[in-house]
Coordinates of C-alpha atoms in Angstrom, one line a residue:
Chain A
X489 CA 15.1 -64.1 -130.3
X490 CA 16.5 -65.2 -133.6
X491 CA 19.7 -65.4 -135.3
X492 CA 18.5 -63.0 -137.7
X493 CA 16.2 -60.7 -135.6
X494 CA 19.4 -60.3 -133.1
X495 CA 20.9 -59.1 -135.7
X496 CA 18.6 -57.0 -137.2
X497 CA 18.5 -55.1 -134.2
X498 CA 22.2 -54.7 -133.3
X499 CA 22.4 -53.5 -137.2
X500 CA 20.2 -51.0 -136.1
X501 CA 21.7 -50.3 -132.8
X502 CA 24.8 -49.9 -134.8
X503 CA 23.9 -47.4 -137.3
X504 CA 21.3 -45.4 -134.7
X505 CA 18.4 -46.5 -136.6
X506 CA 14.4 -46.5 -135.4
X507 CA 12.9 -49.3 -136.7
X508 CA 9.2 -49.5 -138.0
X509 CA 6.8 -52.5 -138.4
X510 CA 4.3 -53.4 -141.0
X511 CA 2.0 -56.4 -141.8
X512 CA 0.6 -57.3 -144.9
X513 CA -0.8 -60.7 -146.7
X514 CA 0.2 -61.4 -149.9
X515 CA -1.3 -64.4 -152.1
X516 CA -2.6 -65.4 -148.6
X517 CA 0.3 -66.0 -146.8
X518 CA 0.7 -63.1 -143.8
X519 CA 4.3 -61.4 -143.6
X520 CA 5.2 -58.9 -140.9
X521 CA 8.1 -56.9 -142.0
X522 CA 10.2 -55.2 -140.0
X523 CA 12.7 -52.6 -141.3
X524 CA 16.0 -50.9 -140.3
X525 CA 14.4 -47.8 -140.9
X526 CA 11.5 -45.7 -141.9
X527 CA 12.6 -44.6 -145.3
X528 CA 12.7 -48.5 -146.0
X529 CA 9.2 -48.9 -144.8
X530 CA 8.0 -45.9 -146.3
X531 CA 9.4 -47.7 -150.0
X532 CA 7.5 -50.4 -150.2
X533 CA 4.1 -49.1 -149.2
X534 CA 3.2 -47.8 -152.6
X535 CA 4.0 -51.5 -154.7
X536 CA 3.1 -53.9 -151.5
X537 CA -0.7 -51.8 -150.2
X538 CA -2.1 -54.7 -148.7
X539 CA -4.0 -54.9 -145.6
X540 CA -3.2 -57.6 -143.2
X541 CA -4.7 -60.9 -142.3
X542 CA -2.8 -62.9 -140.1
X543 CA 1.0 -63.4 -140.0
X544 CA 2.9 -66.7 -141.1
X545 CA 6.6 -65.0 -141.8
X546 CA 8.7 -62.7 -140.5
X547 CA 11.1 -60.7 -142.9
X548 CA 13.7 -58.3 -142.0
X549 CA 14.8 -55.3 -144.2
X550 CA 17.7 -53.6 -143.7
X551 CA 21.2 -52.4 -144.6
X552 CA 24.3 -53.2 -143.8
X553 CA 28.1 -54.2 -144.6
X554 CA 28.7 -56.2 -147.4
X555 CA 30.7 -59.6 -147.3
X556 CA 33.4 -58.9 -149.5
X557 CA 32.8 -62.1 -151.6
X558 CA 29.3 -60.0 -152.7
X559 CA 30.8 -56.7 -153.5
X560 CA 33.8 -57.8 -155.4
X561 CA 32.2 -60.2 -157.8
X562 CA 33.1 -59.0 -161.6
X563 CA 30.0 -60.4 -163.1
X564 CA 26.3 -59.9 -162.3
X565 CA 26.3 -63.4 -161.3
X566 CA 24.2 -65.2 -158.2
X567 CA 25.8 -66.5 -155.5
X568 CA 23.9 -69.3 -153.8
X569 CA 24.1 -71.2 -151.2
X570 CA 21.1 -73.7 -149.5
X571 CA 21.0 -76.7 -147.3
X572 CA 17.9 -78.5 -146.0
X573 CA 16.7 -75.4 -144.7
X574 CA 17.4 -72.4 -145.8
X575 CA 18.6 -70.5 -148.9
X576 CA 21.3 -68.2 -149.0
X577 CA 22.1 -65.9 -152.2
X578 CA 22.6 -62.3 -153.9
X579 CA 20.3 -60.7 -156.6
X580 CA 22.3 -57.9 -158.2
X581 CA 25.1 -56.1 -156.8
X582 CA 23.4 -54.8 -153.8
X583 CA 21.3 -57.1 -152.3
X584 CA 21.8 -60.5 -150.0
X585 CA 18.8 -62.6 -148.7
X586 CA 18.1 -65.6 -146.9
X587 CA 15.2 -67.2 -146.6
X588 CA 14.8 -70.1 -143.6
X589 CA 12.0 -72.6 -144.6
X590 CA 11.7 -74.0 -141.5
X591 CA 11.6 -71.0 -138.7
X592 CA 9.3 -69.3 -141.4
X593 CA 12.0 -66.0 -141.2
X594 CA 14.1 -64.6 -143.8
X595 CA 15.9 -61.2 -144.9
X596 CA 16.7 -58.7 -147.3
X597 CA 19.9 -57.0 -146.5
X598 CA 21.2 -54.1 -148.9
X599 CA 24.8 -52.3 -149.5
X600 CA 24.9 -49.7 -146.5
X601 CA 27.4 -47.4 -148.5
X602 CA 24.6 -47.3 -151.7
X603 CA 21.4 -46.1 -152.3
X604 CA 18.4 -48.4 -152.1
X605 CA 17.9 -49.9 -155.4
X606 CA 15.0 -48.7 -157.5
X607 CA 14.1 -52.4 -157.8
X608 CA 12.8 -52.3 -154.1
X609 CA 10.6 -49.8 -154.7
X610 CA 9.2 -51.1 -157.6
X611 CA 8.7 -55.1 -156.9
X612 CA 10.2 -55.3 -153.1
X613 CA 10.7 -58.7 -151.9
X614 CA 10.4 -60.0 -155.0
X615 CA 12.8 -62.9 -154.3
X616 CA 12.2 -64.0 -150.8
X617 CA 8.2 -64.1 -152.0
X618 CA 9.7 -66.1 -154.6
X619 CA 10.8 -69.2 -152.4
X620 CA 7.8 -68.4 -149.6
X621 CA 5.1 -68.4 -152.3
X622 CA 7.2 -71.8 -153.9
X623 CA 6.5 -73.6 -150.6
X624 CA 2.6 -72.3 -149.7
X625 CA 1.3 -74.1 -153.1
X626 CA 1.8 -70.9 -155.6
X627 CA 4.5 -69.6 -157.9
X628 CA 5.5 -66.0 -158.6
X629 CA 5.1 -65.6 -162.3
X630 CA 7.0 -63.1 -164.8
X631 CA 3.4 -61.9 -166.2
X632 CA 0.6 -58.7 -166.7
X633 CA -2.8 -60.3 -165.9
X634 CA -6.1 -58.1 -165.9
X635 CA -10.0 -59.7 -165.8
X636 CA -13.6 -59.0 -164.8
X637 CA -15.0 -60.5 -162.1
X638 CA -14.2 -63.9 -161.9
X639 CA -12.5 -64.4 -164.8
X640 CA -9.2 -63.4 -166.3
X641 CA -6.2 -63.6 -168.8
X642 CA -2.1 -63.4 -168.3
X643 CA -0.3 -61.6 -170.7
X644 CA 2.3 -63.2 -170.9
X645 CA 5.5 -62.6 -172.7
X646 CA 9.4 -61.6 -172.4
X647 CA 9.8 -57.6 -171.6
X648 CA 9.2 -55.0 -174.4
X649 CA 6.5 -56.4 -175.7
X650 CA 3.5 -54.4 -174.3
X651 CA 2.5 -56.2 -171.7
X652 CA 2.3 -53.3 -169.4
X653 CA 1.0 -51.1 -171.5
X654 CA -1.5 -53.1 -172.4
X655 CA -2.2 -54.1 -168.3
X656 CA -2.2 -50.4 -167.4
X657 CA -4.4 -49.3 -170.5
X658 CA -7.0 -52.3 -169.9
X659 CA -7.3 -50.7 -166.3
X660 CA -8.1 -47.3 -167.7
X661 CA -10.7 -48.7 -169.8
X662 CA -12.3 -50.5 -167.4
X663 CA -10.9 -54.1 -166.8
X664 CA -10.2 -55.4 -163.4
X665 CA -6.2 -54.9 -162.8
X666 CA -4.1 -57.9 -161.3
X667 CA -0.7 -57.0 -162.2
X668 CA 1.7 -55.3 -165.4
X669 CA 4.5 -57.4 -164.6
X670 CA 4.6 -59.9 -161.7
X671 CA 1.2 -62.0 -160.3
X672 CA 1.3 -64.8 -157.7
X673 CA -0.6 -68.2 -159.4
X674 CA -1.7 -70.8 -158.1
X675 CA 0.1 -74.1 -158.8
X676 CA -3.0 -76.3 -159.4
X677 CA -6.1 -74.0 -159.8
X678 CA -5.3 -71.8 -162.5
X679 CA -6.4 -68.9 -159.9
X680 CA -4.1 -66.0 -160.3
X681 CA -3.5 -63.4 -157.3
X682 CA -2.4 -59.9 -157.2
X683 CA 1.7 -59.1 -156.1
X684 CA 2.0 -55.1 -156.3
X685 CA -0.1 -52.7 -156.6
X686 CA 2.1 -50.7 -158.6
X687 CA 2.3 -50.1 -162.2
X688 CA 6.0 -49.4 -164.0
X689 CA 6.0 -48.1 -167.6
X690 CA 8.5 -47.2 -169.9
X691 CA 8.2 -43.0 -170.7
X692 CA 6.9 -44.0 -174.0
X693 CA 4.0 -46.1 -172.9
X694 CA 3.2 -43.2 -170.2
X695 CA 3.1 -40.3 -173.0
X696 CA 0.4 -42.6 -174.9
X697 CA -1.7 -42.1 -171.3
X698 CA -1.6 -38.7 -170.2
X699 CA -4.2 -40.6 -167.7
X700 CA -1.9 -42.2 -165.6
X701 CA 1.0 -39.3 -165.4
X702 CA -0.3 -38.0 -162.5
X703 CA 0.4 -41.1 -160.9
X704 CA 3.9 -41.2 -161.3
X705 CA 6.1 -40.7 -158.6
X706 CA 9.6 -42.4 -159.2
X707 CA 11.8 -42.9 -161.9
X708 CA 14.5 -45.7 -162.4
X709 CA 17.3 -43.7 -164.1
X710 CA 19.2 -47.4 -164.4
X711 CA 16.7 -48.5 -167.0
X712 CA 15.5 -45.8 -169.5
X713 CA 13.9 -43.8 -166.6
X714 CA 10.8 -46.5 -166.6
X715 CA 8.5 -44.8 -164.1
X716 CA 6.8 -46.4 -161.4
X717 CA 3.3 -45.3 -160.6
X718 CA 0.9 -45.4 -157.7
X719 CA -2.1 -46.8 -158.1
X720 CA -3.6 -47.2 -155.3
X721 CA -6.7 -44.3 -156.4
X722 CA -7.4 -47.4 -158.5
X723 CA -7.6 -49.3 -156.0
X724 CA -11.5 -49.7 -156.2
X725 CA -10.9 -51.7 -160.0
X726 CA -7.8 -54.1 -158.4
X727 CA -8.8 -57.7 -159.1
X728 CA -8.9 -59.8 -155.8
X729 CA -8.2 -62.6 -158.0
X730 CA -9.6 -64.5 -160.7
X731 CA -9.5 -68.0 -162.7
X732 CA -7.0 -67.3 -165.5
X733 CA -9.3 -68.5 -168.6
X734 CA -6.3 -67.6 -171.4
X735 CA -2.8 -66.8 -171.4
X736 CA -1.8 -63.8 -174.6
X737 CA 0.8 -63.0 -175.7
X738 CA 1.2 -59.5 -177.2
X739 CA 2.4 -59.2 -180.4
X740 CA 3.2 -54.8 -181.3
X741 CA 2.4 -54.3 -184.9
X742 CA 1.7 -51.5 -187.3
X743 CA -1.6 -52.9 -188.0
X744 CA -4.9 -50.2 -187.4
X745 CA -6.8 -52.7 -186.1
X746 CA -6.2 -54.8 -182.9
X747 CA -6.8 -58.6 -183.3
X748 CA -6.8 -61.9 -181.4
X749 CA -6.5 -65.6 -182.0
X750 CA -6.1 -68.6 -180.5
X751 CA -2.4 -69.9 -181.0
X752 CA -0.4 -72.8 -180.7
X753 CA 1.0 -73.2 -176.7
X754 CA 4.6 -73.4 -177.7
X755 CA 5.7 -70.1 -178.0
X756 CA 3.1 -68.1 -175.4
X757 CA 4.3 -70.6 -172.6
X758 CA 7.7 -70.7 -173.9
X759 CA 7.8 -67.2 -172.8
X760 CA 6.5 -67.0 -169.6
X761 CA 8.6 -69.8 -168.4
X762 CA 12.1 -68.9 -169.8
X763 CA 11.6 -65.2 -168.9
X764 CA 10.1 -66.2 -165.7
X765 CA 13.2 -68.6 -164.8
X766 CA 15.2 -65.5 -166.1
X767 CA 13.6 -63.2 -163.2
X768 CA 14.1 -65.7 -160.8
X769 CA 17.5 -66.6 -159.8
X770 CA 17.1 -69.8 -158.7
X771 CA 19.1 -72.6 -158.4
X772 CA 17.9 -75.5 -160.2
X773 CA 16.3 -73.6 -163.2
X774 CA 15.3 -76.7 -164.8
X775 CA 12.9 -77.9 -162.2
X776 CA 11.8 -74.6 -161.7
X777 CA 10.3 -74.1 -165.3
X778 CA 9.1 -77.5 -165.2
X779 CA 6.9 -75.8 -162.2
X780 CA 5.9 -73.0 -164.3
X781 CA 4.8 -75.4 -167.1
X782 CA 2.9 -77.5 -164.4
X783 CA 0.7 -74.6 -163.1
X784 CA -0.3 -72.8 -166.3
X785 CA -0.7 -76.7 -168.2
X786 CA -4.3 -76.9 -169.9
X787 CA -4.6 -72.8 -170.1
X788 CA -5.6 -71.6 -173.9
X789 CA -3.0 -69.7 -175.6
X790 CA -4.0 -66.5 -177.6
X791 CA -2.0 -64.0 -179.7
X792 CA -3.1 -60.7 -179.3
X793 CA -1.8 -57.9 -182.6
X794 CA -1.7 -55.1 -180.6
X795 CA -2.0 -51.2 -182.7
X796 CA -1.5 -47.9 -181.2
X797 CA -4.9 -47.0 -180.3
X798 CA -5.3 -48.3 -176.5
X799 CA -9.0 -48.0 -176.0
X800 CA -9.5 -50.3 -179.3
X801 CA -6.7 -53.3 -178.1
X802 CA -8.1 -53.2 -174.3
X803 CA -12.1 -53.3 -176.3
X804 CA -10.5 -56.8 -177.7
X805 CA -9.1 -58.0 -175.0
X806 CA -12.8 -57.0 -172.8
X807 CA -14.1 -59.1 -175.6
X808 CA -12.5 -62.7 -174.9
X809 CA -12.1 -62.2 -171.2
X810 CA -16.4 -61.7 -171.9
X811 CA -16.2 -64.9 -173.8
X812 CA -14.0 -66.9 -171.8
X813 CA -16.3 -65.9 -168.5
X814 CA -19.5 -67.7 -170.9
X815 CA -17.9 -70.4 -172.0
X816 CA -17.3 -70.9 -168.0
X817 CA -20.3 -70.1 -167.3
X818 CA -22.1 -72.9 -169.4
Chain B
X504 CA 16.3 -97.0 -182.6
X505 CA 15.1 -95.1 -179.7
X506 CA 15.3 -92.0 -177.6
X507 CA 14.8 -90.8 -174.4
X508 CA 14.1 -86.8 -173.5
X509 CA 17.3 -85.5 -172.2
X510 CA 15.7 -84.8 -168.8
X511 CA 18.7 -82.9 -167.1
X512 CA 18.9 -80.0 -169.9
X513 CA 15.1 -79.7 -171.5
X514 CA 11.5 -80.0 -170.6
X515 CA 8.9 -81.6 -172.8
X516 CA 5.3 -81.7 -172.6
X517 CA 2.3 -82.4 -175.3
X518 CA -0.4 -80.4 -175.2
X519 CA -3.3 -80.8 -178.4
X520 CA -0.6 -82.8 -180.2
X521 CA 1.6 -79.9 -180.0
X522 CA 4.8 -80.3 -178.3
X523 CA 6.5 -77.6 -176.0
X524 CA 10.2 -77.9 -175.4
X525 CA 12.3 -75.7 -173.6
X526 CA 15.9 -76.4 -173.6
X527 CA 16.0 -75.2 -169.4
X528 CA 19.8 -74.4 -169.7
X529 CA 20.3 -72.0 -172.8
X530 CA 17.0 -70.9 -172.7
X531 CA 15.7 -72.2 -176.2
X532 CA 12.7 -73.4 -177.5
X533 CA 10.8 -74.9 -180.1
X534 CA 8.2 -75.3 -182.6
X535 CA 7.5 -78.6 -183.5
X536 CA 4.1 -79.2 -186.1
X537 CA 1.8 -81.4 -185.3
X538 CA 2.8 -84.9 -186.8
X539 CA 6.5 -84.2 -185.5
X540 CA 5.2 -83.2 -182.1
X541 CA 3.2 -86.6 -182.1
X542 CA 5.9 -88.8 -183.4
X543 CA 8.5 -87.4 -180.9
X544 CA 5.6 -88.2 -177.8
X545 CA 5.7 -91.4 -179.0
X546 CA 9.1 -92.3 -179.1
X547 CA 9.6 -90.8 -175.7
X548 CA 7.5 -93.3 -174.6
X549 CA 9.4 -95.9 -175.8
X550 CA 8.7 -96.5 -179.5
X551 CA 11.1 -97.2 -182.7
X552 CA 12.1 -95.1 -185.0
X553 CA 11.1 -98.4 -187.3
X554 CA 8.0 -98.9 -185.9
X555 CA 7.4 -95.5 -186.8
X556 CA 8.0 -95.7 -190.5
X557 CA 6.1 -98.5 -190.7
X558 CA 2.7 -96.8 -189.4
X559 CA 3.3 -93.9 -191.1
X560 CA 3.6 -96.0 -194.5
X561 CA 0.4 -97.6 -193.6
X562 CA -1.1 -93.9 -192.7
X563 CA 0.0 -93.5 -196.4
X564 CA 3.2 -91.8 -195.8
X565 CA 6.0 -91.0 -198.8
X566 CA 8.1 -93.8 -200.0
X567 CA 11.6 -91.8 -198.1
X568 CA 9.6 -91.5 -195.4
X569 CA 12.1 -93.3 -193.5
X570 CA 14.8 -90.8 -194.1
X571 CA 12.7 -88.1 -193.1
X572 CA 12.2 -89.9 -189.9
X573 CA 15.8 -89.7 -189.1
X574 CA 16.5 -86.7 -190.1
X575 CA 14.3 -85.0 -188.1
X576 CA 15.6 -87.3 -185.1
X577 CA 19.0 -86.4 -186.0
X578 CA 17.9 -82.4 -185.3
X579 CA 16.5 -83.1 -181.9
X580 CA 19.9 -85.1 -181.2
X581 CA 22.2 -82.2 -182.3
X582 CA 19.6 -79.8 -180.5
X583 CA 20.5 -81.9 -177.3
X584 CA 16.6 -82.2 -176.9
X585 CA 17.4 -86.6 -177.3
X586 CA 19.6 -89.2 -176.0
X587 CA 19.8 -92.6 -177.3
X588 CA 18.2 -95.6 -175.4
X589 CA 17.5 -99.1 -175.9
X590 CA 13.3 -99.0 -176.0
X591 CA 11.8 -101.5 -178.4
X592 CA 8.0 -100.2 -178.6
X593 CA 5.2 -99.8 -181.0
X594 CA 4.3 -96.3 -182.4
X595 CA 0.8 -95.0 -182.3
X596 CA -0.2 -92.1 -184.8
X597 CA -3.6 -91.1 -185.0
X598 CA -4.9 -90.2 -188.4
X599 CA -5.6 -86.5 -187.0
X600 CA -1.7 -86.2 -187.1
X601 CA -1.1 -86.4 -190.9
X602 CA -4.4 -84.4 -191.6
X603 CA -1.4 -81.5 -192.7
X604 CA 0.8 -84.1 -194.4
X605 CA 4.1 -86.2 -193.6
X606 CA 6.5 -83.2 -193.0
X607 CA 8.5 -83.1 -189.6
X608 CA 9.2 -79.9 -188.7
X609 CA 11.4 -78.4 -186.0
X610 CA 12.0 -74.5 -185.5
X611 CA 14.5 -73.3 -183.1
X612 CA 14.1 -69.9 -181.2
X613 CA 16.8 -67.9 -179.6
X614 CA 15.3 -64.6 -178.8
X615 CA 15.4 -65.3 -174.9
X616 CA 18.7 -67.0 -175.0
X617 CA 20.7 -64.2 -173.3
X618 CA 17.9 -64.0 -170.4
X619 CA 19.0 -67.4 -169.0
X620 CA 22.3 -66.8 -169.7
X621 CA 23.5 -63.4 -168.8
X622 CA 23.5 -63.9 -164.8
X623 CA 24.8 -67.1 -163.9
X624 CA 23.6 -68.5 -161.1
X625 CA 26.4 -70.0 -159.0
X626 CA 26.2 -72.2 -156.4
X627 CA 28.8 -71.5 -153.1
X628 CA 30.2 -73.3 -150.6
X629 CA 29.5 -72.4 -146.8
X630 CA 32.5 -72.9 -145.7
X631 CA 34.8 -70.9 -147.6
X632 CA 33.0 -68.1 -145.4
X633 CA 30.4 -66.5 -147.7
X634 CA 27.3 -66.3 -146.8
X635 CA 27.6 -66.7 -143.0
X636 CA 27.4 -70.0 -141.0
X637 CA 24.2 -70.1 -139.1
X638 CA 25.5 -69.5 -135.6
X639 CA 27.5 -66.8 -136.2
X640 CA 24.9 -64.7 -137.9

């Protein structure tokens, strides 16, 4: 038994807990997850729906006392701490993980005395598949991505710009869904992969789609209740990964009539990286955008003016993927 | 003159003569047109600010076209992008890089400054007890 599964289990022995099991593969690498409890497993089955094929980590999720150098921090700063080989830190005020390279183990460990945070339930794991996707040839990218078939775009841009809107909207209408806000890419193929099978939309965005209201079933009442959704009745129009032939970046405008055009890469790529490195709390941010940069080098850039009518901005979008997936084709 | 990319603090790349710097601390980054994002390659590599001027006269550059040179060289310094060094190289511009004139243009952008910046990421030491050692976990 391990360090951390020993105490994993006297955490649960502790706090009379029955722990539950589940195994998924995400961007091909096989993860059996055990959690504290069944509330914790229950959380992440709506954003991490994947059936299993094969298992190559084990992570532990549970809760538990806080070191006090965690809790009493003043600033929403990262503590970090790594040696040859493993990786120690916080993300937030409520959450410590480790991840050990070498025994292929890690953990998520959350304030026993607070509720889970919404960000669990929305993008669970999101850090530890950080660093295990980082060291299996892929990188966990700040990004929407949505296709057909084979083909693909990102869309690609720092929050509040419509990406997810424009994700979730491109599903309704009939584009292959890989992501609204997180995807898994690959570092030297351009092949993008799906991370959660979730959607999470601002209450505006989810007024302009009466569609998808159903859907909801949480709300995150720390950031302007955006809503998380369920989508797995969609699950038949999920993308099981595709070449990513552009990267867009939405631009909201008043305009009546959606348009898109090839751009310059410096500001689309810009984006992703910075706000990528941003949602990563990593160490050595440097080389980590120069990773970023490495992995999406040689994709076309677009701008995409993005109007209030949904169906007409998702038609455009149908349009270059269509083009992109002939030009490929040739 | 010459300059080197200040590797620690930004990352560079050139892409369809278009260069894409991201300053990797503060979370800037930058437009450059065309014939700036050329000349800047270039001197990366290890050519003169001289030898620059020079081609570019021969390209049929303006007559201060020199000053321009180092004033746009002076931005990248004071935007940290640049430090000095001691290469001696030639500069090679391709005619499509003055197809939209001689100007040397750099923008900066600070709308994702805060992201980088708001949640410092601090590195700890083991032994002042947090996180854990190993074999006490």
């Amino acid at each position: 038994m391990s360090a951390v599964s020993e105490r994993f289990s006297q955490c649960c022995a502790r706090y009379g807990t029955e722990p539950a099991e589940r195994s998924i593969t995400v961007g091909g690498v096989g993860l059996h997850l055990h959690f504290s409890d069944q509330l914790l497993a229950e959380t992440t089955k709506i954003s991490l729906n994947f059936p299993a094929v094969g298992s190559d980590w084990d992570l532990y999720i549970y809760r538990d006392q806080f070191p006090k150098a965690v809790r009493n921090r003043e600033e929403n700063s990262y503590l970090f701490h790594r040696d040859d080989e493993r990786i120690f830190g916080t993300f937030g005020f409520d959450t410590v993980f480790e991840v050990d390279f070498a025994a292929k183990e890690g953990y998520v460990c959350f304030d026993a005395d607070k509720p889970v945070p919404f960000e669990f339930q929305c993008h669970p794991l999101r850090i530890l598949l950080h660093y295990i996707m980082r060291v299996s040839g892929k990188l966990l990218l700040h990004s929407a991505a949505v296709g057909l078939g084979d083909t693909g775009v990102m869309l690609s841009s720092c929050g509040g710009r419509g990406k997810s809107t424009l994700a979730l909207s491109s599903l309704i209408y009939g584009l292959d869904y890989l992501g609204d806000d997180y995807i898994i890419l690959s570092r030297n193929s351009h092949r993008a992969e799906m991370l959660y099978t979730s959607g999470y939309l601002t209450p505006v965005s989810l007024q302009m789609m009466p569609t998808l209201k159903p859907y909801a079933c949480a709300k995150d009442s720390s950031r302007d209740d955006k809503t998380l959704l369920d989508l797995s009745d969609f699950k038949n129009s999920f993308s099981t990964g595709f070449t990513v032939g552009a990267i867009v970046f939405p631009q909201i405008s008043e305009s009546n009539q959606p348009a898109i055009k090839s751009v310059s890469a410096q500001i689309p790529t810009a984006h992703l990286a910075v706000s990528t490195a941003a949602q990563m709390p990593d160490p050595d941010k440097n080389e980590f955008i120069a990773a970023v940069m490495g992995a999406i080098k040689g994709i076309p850039t677009y701008q995409i003016t993005l109007t209030r009518n949904l169906e007409a901005n998702s038609a455009v979008l149908a349009q270059l993927i269509k083009k992109l997936k002939e030009e490929k084709n040739k | 003159m010459n300059f080197k990319l200040n590797r620690t603090e930004m990352f560079f790349d050139l892409a369809d003569e278009q260069a894409v710097i991201i300053d990797t601390m503060q979370g800037y980054y930058y437009a450059v047109n065309r014939l700036g994002s050329v000349l800047l390659d270039e001197v990366l590599k290890g050519g003169t600010l001289e030898s620059a001027e020079t081609v570019l006269k021969e390209l049929g550059g303006p007559a201060d076209i020199g000053e321009q040179i180092c004033a746009f060289f002076d931005r990248l310094k004071e935007y940290r992008i640049i430090l000095e060094d001691d290469g001696k190289g030639e500069v090679h511009i391709p005619q499509t890089a003055v197809t939209d004139g001689f100007k040397l243009e750099i923008t900066q952008f600070e709308d994702m400054a805060d992201l980088l910046t708001a949640d410092p990421v601090h590195d700890v030491d083991e032994d002042i007890g947090w996180p854990e050692k190993k074999d006490t976990l």
